[in-house]
Amino acid sequence: GDSVVQTEGQVLPSEGDSLIVNCSYETTQYPSLFWYVQYPGEGPQLHLKAMKANDKGRNKGFEAMYRKETTSFHLEKDSVQESDSAVYFCAPYNAGNMLTFGGGTRLMVKP
Amino acid sequence: ETGVTQTPRHLVMGMTNKKSLKCEQHLGHNAMYWYKQSAKKPLELMFVYSLEERVENNSVPSRFSPECPNSSHLFLHLHTLQPEDSALYLCASSQERRYSYEQYFGPGTRLTVT
């Protein structure tokens, strides 16, 4: 089955710092790749997506590049804000199968 | 507001109680999902319904019993739960009939089993 490994636990940058949250996936097919975000008190929501190799997903200043050669989809932002504090889930998807969510990375931005 | 509502938002129940969680989606979607979110397994798929037919039962104990009377409503009936069942239970829906990458989640029901 599909599997995904992302940066574990918490990340604690200060406001204005740059951010990288790592995501590596393993699937038997050629997946589409997604990041979901879960803000406090809410359910997860789709944050950004890349449907094929070399696509770059973008949303609210975040970016992630679909790198097939390294099977990675790292989430990056140049300058984080306190309002970005949330839990982020990397999720590869193959058509006809379930979404596979990573273990989640809690981002807590210090003001 | 995602168009998916869940009630109650918080529930405390004893191990011998019977309770039900309710989910309603206002998006006209065809598929609905139950997930369990806990510290040990952050997003664990439990059940999937497509057009009111259960298409996935992810080795969930029989003390959890889902019901989907129509494409807008989903229930999770709970009985004789264990303390380790304490978690956030999330409902989601999607446009596609079966499995979709774009799922819309409700805010969840925080369940505590005492």
Coordinates of C-alpha atoms in Angstrom, one line a residue:
Chain A
G1 CA 0.0 0.0 0.0
D2 CA 0.9 3.7 -0.1
S3 CA 2.9 5.3 2.6
V4 CA 4.1 8.7 3.5
V5 CA 6.6 10.1 6.0
Q6 CA 6.7 13.8 7.0
T7 CA 8.5 15.9 9.5
E8 CA 7.5 14.6 12.9
G9 CA 6.1 16.4 15.9
Q10 CA 6.3 20.2 16.2
V11 CA 8.0 22.9 14.3
L12 CA 8.5 26.2 16.3
P13 CA 9.7 29.0 14.0
S14 CA 9.4 32.7 14.9
E15 CA 7.3 35.0 12.8
G16 CA 9.2 36.0 9.7
D17 CA 11.3 32.8 9.6
S18 CA 11.4 30.5 6.6
L19 CA 9.9 27.1 6.8
I20 CA 10.4 23.6 5.3
V21 CA 8.2 20.7 6.3
N22 CA 9.5 17.5 4.7
C23 CA 7.3 14.9 3.0
S24 CA 8.4 11.7 1.3
Y25 CA 6.0 9.2 -0.2
E26 CA 6.1 5.6 -1.4
T27 CA 3.4 4.3 -3.8
T28 CA 3.1 1.6 -6.4
Q29 CA 1.5 4.0 -8.9
Y30 CA 2.0 7.6 -10.1
P31 CA 0.1 9.7 -7.5
S32 CA -1.2 13.1 -7.2
L33 CA 0.1 14.9 -4.1
F34 CA -1.7 17.1 -1.6
W35 CA -1.2 19.1 1.6
Y36 CA -4.1 19.4 4.0
V37 CA -4.1 21.9 6.8
Q38 CA -6.1 21.7 10.1
Y39 CA -6.5 24.9 12.1
P40 CA -7.4 24.7 15.8
G41 CA -11.0 23.6 16.3
E42 CA -11.6 22.7 12.7
G43 CA -11.4 19.7 10.5
P44 CA -8.6 19.3 7.9
Q45 CA -9.0 21.2 4.6
L46 CA -7.3 21.0 1.3
H47 CA -4.3 23.4 1.3
L48 CA -2.5 22.9 -2.0
K49 CA -2.1 20.3 -4.7
A50 CA 0.2 19.1 -7.5
M51 CA -1.3 16.7 -10.0
K52 CA 1.8 15.5 -11.8
A53 CA 5.6 15.6 -11.7
N54 CA 7.2 19.0 -11.7
D55 CA 3.9 20.8 -10.9
K56 CA 4.1 23.3 -8.1
G57 CA 1.2 23.8 -5.7
R58 CA 0.7 27.2 -4.2
N59 CA -1.6 28.7 -1.6
K60 CA -1.3 31.6 0.9
G61 CA 2.4 32.0 0.3
F62 CA 3.1 28.3 0.7
E63 CA 4.6 26.2 -2.1
A64 CA 5.3 22.5 -2.7
M65 CA 7.1 21.0 -5.7
Y66 CA 6.2 17.5 -7.0
R67 CA 9.6 15.9 -7.3
K68 CA 9.2 12.4 -8.8
E69 CA 12.9 11.6 -8.9
T70 CA 13.2 12.0 -5.1
T71 CA 9.5 11.0 -4.3
S72 CA 9.2 14.2 -2.3
F73 CA 6.7 17.0 -1.8
H74 CA 8.2 19.3 0.7
L75 CA 6.1 22.3 2.0
E76 CA 7.9 25.6 2.0
K77 CA 7.2 29.2 2.9
D78 CA 9.6 32.2 2.9
S79 CA 8.2 34.0 5.9
V80 CA 5.7 32.4 8.3
Q81 CA 3.0 34.3 10.2
E82 CA 1.3 33.5 13.5
S83 CA -1.9 32.8 11.6
D84 CA -0.1 29.9 9.8
S85 CA -0.1 27.9 13.1
A86 CA -1.9 24.6 12.4
V87 CA -1.3 21.0 11.7
Y88 CA -0.2 20.1 8.2
F89 CA -0.8 16.7 6.6
C90 CA 0.9 15.4 3.4
A91 CA -1.3 13.1 1.4
P92 CA -0.5 11.2 -1.8
Y93 CA -3.5 10.0 -3.8
N94 CA -4.0 7.4 -6.5
A95 CA -7.3 7.4 -8.4
G96 CA -9.7 4.7 -7.1
N97 CA -7.9 4.4 -3.8
M98 CA -8.1 6.1 -0.5
L99 CA -6.2 9.3 0.4
T100 CA -3.1 8.3 2.5
F101 CA -2.5 10.9 5.2
G102 CA 0.9 11.4 6.8
G103 CA 1.3 11.6 10.6
G104 CA 0.9 15.4 10.6
T105 CA 3.3 18.2 11.5
R106 CA 2.2 20.8 14.1
L107 CA 3.4 24.3 13.1
M108 CA 3.5 26.7 16.0
V109 CA 4.7 30.2 15.0
K110 CA 6.0 32.3 17.8
P111 CA 5.0 36.0 17.6
Chain B
E1 CA -17.8 26.8 7.4
T2 CA -17.2 23.9 5.1
G3 CA -20.8 22.8 4.6
V4 CA -20.3 19.7 6.8
T5 CA -21.8 19.9 10.3
Q6 CA -21.3 17.5 13.2
T7 CA -23.2 17.1 16.4
P8 CA -22.5 17.0 19.2
R9 CA -19.2 18.8 19.3
H10 CA -18.3 17.2 22.6
L11 CA -19.5 14.0 24.2
V12 CA -18.6 12.2 27.4
M13 CA -19.9 8.7 27.9
G14 CA -19.4 5.8 30.1
M15 CA -18.3 2.4 28.8
T16 CA -21.8 1.0 29.1
N17 CA -23.6 3.8 27.4
K18 CA -25.0 3.9 23.9
K19 CA -24.8 7.2 21.9
S20 CA -24.8 8.3 18.3
L21 CA -22.7 10.9 16.4
K22 CA -24.4 12.8 13.6
C23 CA -23.0 14.3 10.4
E24 CA -24.8 16.3 7.8
Q25 CA -23.4 17.7 4.5
H26 CA -25.0 20.5 2.6
L27 CA -22.8 20.3 -0.5
G28 CA -24.8 17.8 -2.6
H29 CA -21.9 15.3 -2.4
N30 CA -22.2 11.5 -3.1
A31 CA -19.7 10.0 -0.7
M32 CA -19.3 10.3 3.1
Y33 CA -16.5 9.2 5.4
W34 CA -15.8 8.7 9.1
Y35 CA -12.3 9.2 10.4
K36 CA -10.8 8.8 13.9
Q37 CA -8.1 11.3 14.9
S38 CA -6.0 10.6 18.0
A39 CA -2.4 11.2 19.1
K40 CA -1.4 7.7 18.1
K41 CA -2.9 7.7 14.6
P42 CA -3.6 11.2 13.4
L43 CA -6.0 10.5 10.6
E44 CA -7.4 6.9 10.5
L45 CA -10.1 6.1 8.0
M46 CA -13.0 4.1 9.5
F47 CA -15.8 3.9 7.0
V48 CA -16.7 5.1 3.5
Y49 CA -20.2 5.3 2.1
S50 CA -20.9 6.0 -1.6
L51 CA -24.5 6.7 -2.6
E52 CA -25.6 5.2 0.8
E53 CA -23.7 2.0 0.2
R54 CA -20.9 1.1 2.5
V55 CA -17.8 0.6 0.4
E56 CA -15.1 0.5 3.0
N57 CA -14.9 -0.9 6.5
N58 CA -11.3 -0.5 7.7
S59 CA -11.2 -3.3 10.3
V60 CA -13.1 -1.3 12.8
P61 CA -14.4 -3.0 15.9
S62 CA -18.1 -3.8 15.9
R63 CA -18.8 -1.5 18.8
F64 CA -18.8 1.2 16.1
S65 CA -21.8 0.9 13.8
P66 CA -22.3 3.4 10.9
E67 CA -25.5 4.3 9.2
C68 CA -26.1 6.3 6.1
P69 CA -29.9 6.8 5.5
N70 CA -29.4 9.2 2.6
S71 CA -26.5 10.9 0.8
S72 CA -26.7 14.0 3.2
H73 CA -26.7 12.2 6.5
L74 CA -24.2 9.9 8.3
F75 CA -24.4 8.5 11.8
L76 CA -21.9 6.6 13.9
H77 CA -23.6 4.5 16.6
L78 CA -21.5 3.8 19.6
H79 CA -21.9 1.1 22.3
T80 CA -19.8 -0.5 25.0
L81 CA -16.8 1.7 24.1
Q82 CA -13.3 1.4 25.7
P83 CA -11.2 4.3 27.1
E84 CA -8.9 4.0 24.1
D85 CA -11.7 5.0 21.9
S86 CA -11.5 8.5 23.2
A87 CA -10.6 10.7 20.2
L88 CA -11.8 13.3 17.8
Y89 CA -14.2 11.7 15.3
L90 CA -14.3 13.5 11.9
C91 CA -16.9 13.3 9.2
A92 CA -16.0 14.2 5.6
S93 CA -17.8 14.2 2.2
S94 CA -16.7 14.4 -1.4
Q95 CA -18.2 14.9 -4.8
E96 CA -17.0 11.7 -6.3
R97 CA -18.9 8.5 -5.8
R98 CA -16.0 6.7 -4.3
Y99 CA -12.8 8.0 -2.9
S100 CA -11.7 11.4 -3.8
Y101 CA -8.7 13.5 -3.0
E102 CA -10.9 16.6 -2.3
Q103 CA -12.7 15.8 0.9
Y104 CA -14.6 18.4 3.0
F105 CA -14.4 17.8 6.7
G106 CA -16.6 18.8 9.5
P107 CA -15.2 20.2 12.8
G108 CA -15.4 16.8 14.5
T109 CA -16.9 15.4 17.7
R110 CA -14.5 15.2 20.7
L111 CA -15.4 11.9 22.4
T112 CA -14.2 11.0 25.9
V113 CA -15.0 7.5 27.2
T114 CA -14.8 7.3 31.0

